[in-house]
Amino acid sequence: MKILSVFFLLSLTFMHSSAQNNDYIVFEELSGIDTLHEGPFKLLNNDVELSRNGKSFHIFNLYFSKHNFRAYGLDRKAFTKAYDDYKQIENDVLITLTPLTDSLEQKMTRLSTNELAGLHLFKPDNLLQNVIKNLYGAFSKNDIKPDGLSGLVRTTRYKMLIKRNGTYYRVDAPILTEYYVIDKASYLFPDGYHYGEINVASKVATKYVTGNIIDSILHHNPSGTFNSYYPRMTIEDRTYLSACVSTDSCNIYTYWSYPPKGIGRFQFIEGIGIVNGTYNAFFDKNFIIHVENDLITPDNDYNGPFVMKIKSVNDLPINEVCKKTYRTDNPSGIVKSESGY
């Protein structure tokens, strides 16, 4: 498909809100698939570079795991305890930082020791505790603990520092930050899903959310009426698994949310993080994609099409990273492929 449009980002919209906050999240650049250790967790820092029309776009993944970056069923009891003690959580937690700019290197300012001393930096343990509290609030709307807590799982209030070879650089652009719990579950109905959940279910389970039930909720039935059994409110603020494909040695899962928010539709690889997104909320309002002879607006295709290609992960080709991540003799103990998958 030939894409002929120009790519725009609405970065100025979010500049004011982020400029009023001095909380910084630090992303330390690592080599290949090296991991850090933070208490009982391993931490992967993966910089995913996307490209389009000669421009680059980055998604920075902070990926916490106790269990070698493998997804398991949602441990609700541990999740509840982790509200007060982050070390109690058993599921993996993913934090993504997306600078809303296509010229990142030009937006990075080197900081002196004195400048760095004047900033409030989130330590990994404090960051994880804050993220878990917000995720808990989002999940409690459904079946964790319906106590009325509100959860913020996406924000542009935080700023970002990149630590490169011992030197800190401030990113002078708005930062979209999102939080996710990673689990593995098969839900029978749409209202089983949660917003802020990356559900790594089986390939069979993905057929459900691409079928006629969800489609009839979002659109009219053949009779011209809306679906009354599942009103739209039952699928709002949830993240749905819609596909899983194996390509370039990677198992890539695709997700979408209704209504489209933040990253929009996105792709996830277990053991690596989020590797692509549509980001429709941040495109210029006049953004229109000409694909062949059709006009596709960002709201179509359940959050728009992917218009960016995965260029690298930590400066390595994506297929090479996947091979290292899934190989059976991986010394880092990251994801190992399941037999028959």
mmCIF file of C-alpha atoms in Angstrom:
data_model
loop_
_atom_site.group_PDB
_atom_site.id
_atom_site.type_symbol
_atom_site.label_atom_id
_atom_site.label_comp_id
_atom_site.label_asym_id
_atom_site.label_seq_id
_atom_site.Cartn_x
_atom_site.Cartn_y
_atom_site.Cartn_z
ATOM 1 C CA MET A 1 0.000 0.000 0.000
ATOM 2 C CA LYS A 2 1.300 3.418 -0.913
ATOM 3 C CA ILE A 3 0.882 6.037 1.778
ATOM 4 C CA LEU A 4 0.973 9.581 0.478
ATOM 5 C CA SER A 5 0.048 11.753 3.447
ATOM 6 C CA VAL A 6 2.122 14.009 5.666
ATOM 7 C CA PHE A 7 2.635 13.016 9.312
ATOM 8 C CA PHE A 8 1.736 15.552 11.994
ATOM 9 C CA LEU A 9 1.806 15.515 15.808
ATOM 10 C CA LEU A 10 -0.138 17.743 18.148
ATOM 11 C CA SER A 11 2.694 18.336 20.603
ATOM 12 C CA LEU A 12 1.946 21.934 21.543
ATOM 13 C CA THR A 13 -1.420 20.940 22.984
ATOM 14 C CA PHE A 14 0.298 19.142 25.835
ATOM 15 C CA MET A 15 3.262 21.466 26.399
ATOM 16 C CA HIS A 16 1.582 23.618 28.995
ATOM 17 C CA SER A 17 0.451 20.776 31.289
ATOM 18 C CA SER A 18 3.834 19.053 31.268
ATOM 19 C CA ALA A 19 5.730 22.312 31.767
ATOM 20 C CA GLN A 20 4.092 22.774 35.143
ATOM 21 C CA ASN A 21 5.456 19.513 36.561
ATOM 22 C CA ASN A 22 9.006 18.764 37.679
ATOM 23 C CA ASP A 23 8.697 14.993 38.147
ATOM 24 C CA TYR A 24 11.079 13.128 35.858
ATOM 25 C CA ILE A 25 11.166 9.483 34.819
ATOM 26 C CA VAL A 26 14.631 8.230 33.899
ATOM 27 C CA PHE A 27 15.268 5.848 31.023
ATOM 28 C CA GLU A 28 18.752 4.338 31.089
ATOM 29 C CA GLU A 29 19.996 3.171 27.720
ATOM 30 C CA LEU A 30 21.243 -0.407 27.795
ATOM 31 C CA SER A 31 22.992 -2.643 25.300
ATOM 32 C CA GLY A 32 20.996 -5.304 23.443
ATOM 33 C CA ILE A 33 18.638 -7.134 25.812
ATOM 34 C CA ASP A 34 20.583 -6.530 29.032
ATOM 35 C CA THR A 35 18.516 -6.295 32.217
ATOM 36 C CA LEU A 36 18.767 -4.279 35.413
ATOM 37 C CA HIS A 37 17.814 -5.570 38.864
ATOM 38 C CA GLU A 38 15.407 -3.589 41.043
ATOM 39 C CA GLY A 39 14.612 -5.457 44.261
ATOM 40 C CA PRO A 40 12.787 -8.699 43.368
ATOM 41 C CA PHE A 41 12.308 -7.517 39.760
ATOM 42 C CA LYS A 42 14.281 -7.663 36.579
ATOM 43 C CA LEU A 43 13.954 -4.512 34.497
ATOM 44 C CA LEU A 44 14.220 -4.338 30.724
ATOM 45 C CA ASN A 45 14.789 -0.917 29.161
ATOM 46 C CA ASN A 46 13.905 -1.182 25.484
ATOM 47 C CA ASP A 47 14.055 1.759 23.101
ATOM 48 C CA VAL A 48 11.881 0.980 20.073
ATOM 49 C CA GLU A 49 12.593 3.247 17.107
ATOM 50 C CA LEU A 50 9.892 3.625 14.466
ATOM 51 C CA SER A 51 10.286 5.296 11.102
ATOM 52 C CA ARG A 52 8.122 6.955 8.484
ATOM 53 C CA ASN A 53 9.081 9.131 5.541
ATOM 54 C CA GLY A 54 12.615 9.578 6.872
ATOM 55 C CA LYS A 55 11.392 10.629 10.334
ATOM 56 C CA SER A 56 12.003 8.723 13.579
ATOM 57 C CA PHE A 57 9.648 8.158 16.495
ATOM 58 C CA HIS A 58 10.533 6.407 19.787
ATOM 59 C CA ILE A 59 8.673 4.267 22.317
ATOM 60 C CA PHE A 60 10.668 3.698 25.505
ATOM 61 C CA ASN A 61 9.639 0.582 27.461
ATOM 62 C CA LEU A 62 10.315 0.065 31.179
ATOM 63 C CA TYR A 63 9.393 -3.603 31.636
ATOM 64 C CA PHE A 64 9.322 -5.016 35.214
ATOM 65 C CA SER A 65 9.116 -8.770 35.837
ATOM 66 C CA LYS A 66 9.595 -11.301 38.627
ATOM 67 C CA HIS A 67 9.116 -14.290 36.358
ATOM 68 C CA ASN A 68 11.492 -13.925 33.393
ATOM 69 C CA PHE A 69 9.072 -11.777 31.403
ATOM 70 C CA ARG A 70 6.427 -14.464 30.993
ATOM 71 C CA ALA A 71 2.711 -13.747 31.251
ATOM 72 C CA TYR A 72 0.526 -15.656 33.720
ATOM 73 C CA GLY A 73 -3.051 -15.410 34.939
ATOM 74 C CA LEU A 74 -3.983 -12.247 36.820
ATOM 75 C CA ASP A 75 -3.115 -12.722 40.515
ATOM 76 C CA ARG A 76 -5.848 -10.610 42.071
ATOM 77 C CA LYS A 77 -4.836 -11.153 45.697
ATOM 78 C CA ALA A 78 -1.244 -10.141 45.017
ATOM 79 C CA PHE A 79 -2.491 -7.159 42.998
ATOM 80 C CA THR A 80 -4.549 -5.962 45.970
ATOM 81 C CA LYS A 81 -1.618 -6.332 48.387
ATOM 82 C CA ALA A 82 0.661 -4.509 45.946
ATOM 83 C CA TYR A 83 -1.452 -1.375 46.319
ATOM 84 C CA ASP A 84 0.495 -0.720 49.532
ATOM 85 C CA ASP A 85 3.616 -2.761 48.763
ATOM 86 C CA TYR A 86 4.719 -2.942 45.132
ATOM 87 C CA LYS A 87 6.931 -5.962 45.858
ATOM 88 C CA GLN A 88 3.786 -8.093 46.291
ATOM 89 C CA ILE A 89 2.698 -7.943 42.663
ATOM 90 C CA GLU A 90 3.249 -11.157 40.704
ATOM 91 C CA ASN A 91 2.254 -10.019 37.216
ATOM 92 C CA ASP A 92 4.618 -8.116 34.965
ATOM 93 C CA VAL A 93 4.195 -4.341 34.744
ATOM 94 C CA LEU A 94 5.018 -2.246 31.675
ATOM 95 C CA ILE A 95 5.541 1.518 31.555
ATOM 96 C CA THR A 96 5.888 3.212 28.177
ATOM 97 C CA LEU A 97 7.307 6.693 27.569
ATOM 98 C CA THR A 98 6.670 8.232 24.161
ATOM 99 C CA PRO A 99 8.216 11.631 23.366
ATOM 100 C CA LEU A 100 5.690 13.336 21.095
ATOM 101 C CA THR A 101 8.232 14.453 18.540
ATOM 102 C CA ASP A 102 9.776 13.084 15.367
ATOM 103 C CA SER A 103 13.120 14.797 16.056
ATOM 104 C CA LEU A 104 14.170 13.358 19.420
ATOM 105 C CA GLU A 105 17.909 13.951 19.151
ATOM 106 C CA GLN A 106 17.286 17.652 18.508
ATOM 107 C CA LYS A 107 15.045 17.802 21.597
ATOM 108 C CA MET A 108 17.663 16.432 24.021
ATOM 109 C CA THR A 109 19.564 18.828 26.315
ATOM 110 C CA ARG A 110 22.622 17.670 28.245
ATOM 111 C CA LEU A 111 22.369 18.450 31.970
ATOM 112 C CA SER A 112 25.120 19.521 34.315
ATOM 113 C CA THR A 113 25.489 18.045 37.795
ATOM 114 C CA ASN A 114 23.949 21.163 39.335
ATOM 115 C CA GLU A 115 20.997 21.108 36.929
ATOM 116 C CA LEU A 116 20.374 17.439 37.653
ATOM 117 C CA ALA A 117 20.481 18.047 41.420
ATOM 118 C CA GLY A 118 17.550 20.448 41.154
ATOM 119 C CA LEU A 119 15.180 17.873 39.590
ATOM 120 C CA HIS A 120 12.885 15.363 41.244
ATOM 121 C CA LEU A 121 13.691 11.958 39.784
ATOM 122 C CA PHE A 122 11.422 8.969 40.260
ATOM 123 C CA LYS A 123 13.336 6.057 41.729
ATOM 124 C CA PRO A 124 12.275 2.748 40.140
ATOM 125 C CA ASP A 125 10.603 1.525 43.358
ATOM 126 C CA ASN A 126 8.606 4.737 43.826
ATOM 127 C CA LEU A 127 7.681 4.791 40.156
ATOM 128 C CA LEU A 128 6.452 1.205 40.243
ATOM 129 C CA GLN A 129 4.430 1.808 43.414
ATOM 130 C CA ASN A 130 2.734 4.830 41.861
ATOM 131 C CA VAL A 131 1.980 2.916 38.668
ATOM 132 C CA ILE A 132 0.489 -0.059 40.536
ATOM 133 C CA LYS A 133 -1.824 2.205 42.526
ATOM 134 C CA ASN A 134 -3.143 3.757 39.341
ATOM 135 C CA LEU A 135 -3.543 0.400 37.609
ATOM 136 C CA TYR A 136 -5.357 -0.946 40.644
ATOM 137 C CA GLY A 137 -7.759 1.962 40.446
ATOM 138 C CA ALA A 138 -8.466 1.248 36.784
ATOM 139 C CA PHE A 139 -8.998 -2.471 37.390
ATOM 140 C CA SER A 140 -11.202 -1.919 40.441
ATOM 141 C CA LYS A 141 -13.941 -0.616 38.153
ATOM 142 C CA ASN A 142 -14.466 -4.228 37.171
ATOM 143 C CA ASP A 143 -13.571 -7.229 39.302
ATOM 144 C CA ILE A 144 -10.540 -6.567 41.505
ATOM 145 C CA LYS A 145 -12.123 -4.562 44.282
ATOM 146 C CA PRO A 146 -15.031 -2.250 43.404
ATOM 147 C CA ASP A 147 -14.191 0.491 45.899
ATOM 148 C CA GLY A 148 -14.703 3.464 43.633
ATOM 149 C CA LEU A 149 -11.022 4.302 43.236
ATOM 150 C CA SER A 150 -10.108 6.033 40.009
ATOM 151 C CA GLY A 151 -7.037 4.974 38.080
ATOM 152 C CA LEU A 152 -4.937 7.065 35.713
ATOM 153 C CA VAL A 153 -3.192 4.772 33.245
ATOM 154 C CA ARG A 154 -2.086 7.395 30.733
ATOM 155 C CA THR A 155 -0.776 10.909 31.312
ATOM 156 C CA THR A 156 1.353 13.692 29.846
ATOM 157 C CA ARG A 157 2.237 15.220 33.223
ATOM 158 C CA TYR A 158 5.688 13.640 33.604
ATOM 159 C CA LYS A 159 8.945 14.674 31.997
ATOM 160 C CA MET A 160 11.715 12.378 30.856
ATOM 161 C CA LEU A 161 15.471 12.042 31.211
ATOM 162 C CA ILE A 162 17.615 9.724 29.119
ATOM 163 C CA LYS A 163 20.743 8.388 30.804
ATOM 164 C CA ARG A 164 23.338 7.686 28.114
ATOM 165 C CA ASN A 165 26.831 6.489 29.053
ATOM 166 C CA GLY A 166 26.551 8.057 32.492
ATOM 167 C CA THR A 167 25.323 11.433 31.193
ATOM 168 C CA TYR A 168 21.754 12.677 31.671
ATOM 169 C CA TYR A 169 19.788 14.373 28.897
ATOM 170 C CA ARG A 170 16.464 16.159 29.330
ATOM 171 C CA VAL A 171 13.877 15.516 26.630
ATOM 172 C CA ASP A 172 12.330 18.872 25.733
ATOM 173 C CA ALA A 173 9.072 17.520 24.333
ATOM 174 C CA PRO A 174 5.739 16.371 25.816
ATOM 175 C CA ILE A 175 5.882 12.766 27.027
ATOM 176 C CA LEU A 176 2.955 10.369 26.778
ATOM 177 C CA THR A 177 3.274 7.897 29.672
ATOM 178 C CA GLU A 178 1.102 4.768 29.860
ATOM 179 C CA TYR A 179 0.874 1.889 32.357
ATOM 180 C CA TYR A 180 -0.032 -1.762 31.794
ATOM 181 C CA VAL A 181 -0.371 -4.999 33.742
ATOM 182 C CA ILE A 182 0.525 -8.045 31.648
ATOM 183 C CA ASP A 183 -1.444 -11.244 32.164
ATOM 184 C CA LYS A 184 -2.826 -14.261 30.358
ATOM 185 C CA ALA A 185 -6.564 -14.839 30.479
ATOM 186 C CA SER A 186 -9.455 -15.970 28.292
ATOM 187 C CA TYR A 187 -12.542 -13.820 28.790
ATOM 188 C CA LEU A 188 -15.958 -15.032 27.691
ATOM 189 C CA PHE A 189 -17.522 -11.577 27.356
ATOM 190 C CA PRO A 190 -16.292 -8.097 26.346
ATOM 191 C CA ASP A 191 -16.773 -6.665 29.837
ATOM 192 C CA GLY A 192 -14.134 -9.050 31.194
ATOM 193 C CA TYR A 193 -11.326 -6.956 29.726
ATOM 194 C CA HIS A 194 -9.691 -3.999 31.500
ATOM 195 C CA TYR A 195 -8.112 -0.756 30.394
ATOM 196 C CA GLY A 196 -4.401 -0.889 31.180
ATOM 197 C CA GLU A 197 -4.292 -4.658 30.657
ATOM 198 C CA ILE A 198 -2.142 -6.452 28.096
ATOM 199 C CA ASN A 199 -3.784 -9.853 27.931
ATOM 200 C CA VAL A 200 -1.477 -12.359 26.229
ATOM 201 C CA ALA A 201 -4.128 -14.985 25.554
ATOM 202 C CA SER A 202 -4.075 -17.864 23.098
ATOM 203 C CA LYS A 203 -4.568 -17.424 19.375
ATOM 204 C CA VAL A 204 -7.988 -19.064 19.671
ATOM 205 C CA ALA A 205 -9.132 -16.425 22.144
ATOM 206 C CA THR A 206 -8.302 -13.618 19.721
ATOM 207 C CA LYS A 207 -11.009 -14.789 17.328
ATOM 208 C CA TYR A 208 -13.663 -13.619 19.762
ATOM 209 C CA VAL A 209 -12.827 -9.927 19.695
ATOM 210 C CA THR A 210 -12.522 -9.772 15.927
ATOM 211 C CA GLY A 211 -15.940 -11.316 15.417
ATOM 212 C CA ASN A 212 -19.460 -10.039 14.968
ATOM 213 C CA ILE A 213 -20.190 -9.349 18.649
ATOM 214 C CA ILE A 214 -17.776 -6.439 19.042
ATOM 215 C CA ASP A 215 -18.523 -5.217 15.540
ATOM 216 C CA SER A 216 -22.230 -5.084 16.260
ATOM 217 C CA ILE A 217 -21.560 -3.007 19.370
ATOM 218 C CA LEU A 218 -19.560 -0.399 17.513
ATOM 219 C CA HIS A 219 -21.774 -0.371 14.429
ATOM 220 C CA HIS A 220 -25.380 -1.011 13.447
ATOM 221 C CA ASN A 221 -26.766 -4.496 13.153
ATOM 222 C CA PRO A 222 -28.061 -5.590 9.750
ATOM 223 C CA SER A 223 -31.520 -4.527 10.928
ATOM 224 C CA GLY A 224 -30.235 -0.963 11.364
ATOM 225 C CA THR A 225 -30.463 -0.943 15.168
ATOM 226 C CA PHE A 226 -27.684 -0.873 17.731
ATOM 227 C CA ASN A 227 -26.838 -3.981 19.733
ATOM 228 C CA SER A 228 -28.968 -3.865 22.894
ATOM 229 C CA TYR A 229 -27.463 -6.878 24.697
ATOM 230 C CA TYR A 230 -24.008 -5.255 24.881
ATOM 231 C CA PRO A 231 -24.485 -1.470 24.974
ATOM 232 C CA ARG A 232 -21.425 0.634 24.218
ATOM 233 C CA MET A 233 -20.873 1.433 27.874
ATOM 234 C CA THR A 234 -19.972 -2.219 28.491
ATOM 235 C CA ILE A 235 -16.904 -1.998 26.255
ATOM 236 C CA GLU A 236 -15.694 1.505 27.100
ATOM 237 C CA ASP A 237 -12.286 2.033 28.726
ATOM 238 C CA ARG A 238 -11.029 -1.463 27.998
ATOM 239 C CA THR A 239 -8.099 -2.838 26.040
ATOM 240 C CA TYR A 240 -8.899 -5.725 23.688
ATOM 241 C CA LEU A 241 -6.645 -8.317 22.111
ATOM 242 C CA SER A 242 -7.514 -8.499 18.427
ATOM 243 C CA ALA A 243 -4.778 -10.521 16.728
ATOM 244 C CA CYS A 244 -1.595 -12.511 17.161
ATOM 245 C CA VAL A 245 0.784 -13.171 14.277
ATOM 246 C CA SER A 246 4.227 -14.733 14.058
ATOM 247 C CA THR A 247 6.660 -12.817 11.853
ATOM 248 C CA ASP A 248 10.392 -12.079 11.828
ATOM 249 C CA SER A 249 10.898 -14.622 14.645
ATOM 250 C CA CYS A 250 8.454 -12.607 16.803
ATOM 251 C CA ASN A 251 5.012 -13.322 18.244
ATOM 252 C CA ILE A 252 3.315 -9.941 17.787
ATOM 253 C CA TYR A 253 0.029 -9.223 19.593
ATOM 254 C CA THR A 254 -2.250 -6.395 18.455
ATOM 255 C CA TYR A 255 -4.603 -4.508 20.810
ATOM 256 C CA TRP A 256 -7.203 -1.779 20.487
ATOM 257 C CA SER A 257 -9.279 0.298 22.881
ATOM 258 C CA TYR A 258 -12.670 1.967 22.715
ATOM 259 C CA PRO A 259 -12.857 4.883 22.510
ATOM 260 C CA PRO A 260 -9.374 5.449 21.027
ATOM 261 C CA LYS A 261 -7.105 7.027 23.649
ATOM 262 C CA GLY A 262 -3.416 7.640 24.113
ATOM 263 C CA ILE A 263 -1.371 5.197 22.088
ATOM 264 C CA GLY A 264 -4.504 3.978 20.265
ATOM 265 C CA ARG A 265 -4.149 0.596 18.602
ATOM 266 C CA PHE A 266 -0.783 -0.933 19.465
ATOM 267 C CA GLN A 267 1.464 -3.960 19.003
ATOM 268 C CA PHE A 268 3.180 -5.830 21.835
ATOM 269 C CA ILE A 269 5.885 -8.490 21.978
ATOM 270 C CA GLU A 270 6.281 -10.460 25.192
ATOM 271 C CA GLY A 271 9.753 -9.878 26.623
ATOM 272 C CA ILE A 272 10.267 -6.676 24.579
ATOM 273 C CA GLY A 273 7.285 -4.379 25.177
ATOM 274 C CA ILE A 274 5.134 -2.165 22.963
ATOM 275 C CA VAL A 275 6.715 -1.903 19.525
ATOM 276 C CA ASN A 276 4.208 0.178 17.526
ATOM 277 C CA GLY A 277 1.128 2.352 17.920
ATOM 278 C CA THR A 278 -1.288 4.473 15.919
ATOM 279 C CA TYR A 279 -1.283 7.535 18.244
ATOM 280 C CA ASN A 280 -4.381 8.940 16.558
ATOM 281 C CA ALA A 281 -5.172 11.300 19.437
ATOM 282 C CA PHE A 282 -1.907 13.088 18.691
ATOM 283 C CA PHE A 283 -2.239 13.425 14.934
ATOM 284 C CA ASP A 284 -3.325 16.715 13.435
ATOM 285 C CA LYS A 285 -7.122 16.872 13.103
ATOM 286 C CA ASN A 286 -6.781 17.100 9.330
ATOM 287 C CA PHE A 287 -4.639 13.974 9.142
ATOM 288 C CA ILE A 288 -6.001 11.768 6.383
ATOM 289 C CA ILE A 289 -4.303 8.710 4.949
ATOM 290 C CA HIS A 290 -4.669 7.949 1.264
ATOM 291 C CA VAL A 291 -4.317 4.187 0.940
ATOM 292 C CA GLU A 292 -4.675 3.076 -2.672
ATOM 293 C CA ASN A 293 -7.984 4.663 -3.695
ATOM 294 C CA ASP A 294 -9.617 4.735 -0.265
ATOM 295 C CA LEU A 295 -9.717 7.515 2.291
ATOM 296 C CA ILE A 296 -9.131 6.247 5.812
ATOM 297 C CA THR A 297 -9.561 8.568 8.782
ATOM 298 C CA PRO A 298 -7.883 7.816 12.137
ATOM 299 C CA ASP A 299 -11.125 6.584 13.745
ATOM 300 C CA ASN A 300 -11.601 3.764 11.253
ATOM 301 C CA ASP A 301 -10.237 0.254 11.729
ATOM 302 C CA TYR A 302 -10.897 0.470 15.486
ATOM 303 C CA ASN A 303 -8.176 3.104 16.156
ATOM 304 C CA GLY A 304 -6.609 3.610 12.738
ATOM 305 C CA PRO A 305 -3.932 1.845 10.728
ATOM 306 C CA PHE A 306 -0.273 1.466 11.643
ATOM 307 C CA VAL A 307 1.623 3.986 9.528
ATOM 308 C CA MET A 308 5.091 3.568 11.060
ATOM 309 C CA LYS A 309 7.522 0.695 10.606
ATOM 310 C CA ILE A 310 9.623 -0.854 13.362
ATOM 311 C CA LYS A 311 13.197 0.203 12.649
ATOM 312 C CA SER A 312 15.078 -1.190 15.657
ATOM 313 C CA VAL A 313 15.054 -2.137 19.344
ATOM 314 C CA ASN A 314 18.065 -0.748 21.221
ATOM 315 C CA ASP A 315 19.675 -0.175 17.814
ATOM 316 C CA LEU A 316 19.258 -3.844 16.832
ATOM 317 C CA PRO A 317 16.945 -5.223 14.103
ATOM 318 C CA ILE A 318 13.665 -6.465 15.569
ATOM 319 C CA ASN A 319 14.095 -10.015 14.261
ATOM 320 C CA GLU A 320 17.535 -10.255 15.885
ATOM 321 C CA VAL A 321 16.147 -9.089 19.224
ATOM 322 C CA CYS A 322 13.320 -11.626 18.997
ATOM 323 C CA LYS A 323 15.740 -14.461 18.263
ATOM 324 C CA LYS A 324 17.828 -13.520 21.296
ATOM 325 C CA THR A 325 14.742 -13.082 23.444
ATOM 326 C CA TYR A 326 13.156 -16.432 22.583
ATOM 327 C CA ARG A 327 16.210 -18.668 22.214
ATOM 328 C CA THR A 328 16.282 -21.650 24.578
ATOM 329 C CA ASP A 329 19.805 -20.950 25.878
ATOM 330 C CA ASN A 330 19.126 -17.305 26.717
ATOM 331 C CA PRO A 331 21.484 -16.523 29.636
ATOM 332 C CA SER A 332 19.378 -13.577 30.785
ATOM 333 C CA GLY A 333 16.377 -15.795 31.461
ATOM 334 C CA ILE A 334 14.032 -13.694 29.372
ATOM 335 C CA VAL A 335 11.120 -15.210 27.436
ATOM 336 C CA LYS A 336 11.583 -18.731 26.131
ATOM 337 C CA SER A 337 9.284 -19.944 23.377
ATOM 338 C CA GLU A 338 6.544 -22.407 24.218
ATOM 339 C CA SER A 339 6.550 -25.714 22.354
ATOM 340 C CA GLY A 340 4.056 -25.744 19.532
ATOM 341 C CA TYR A 341 3.495 -21.968 19.610
#
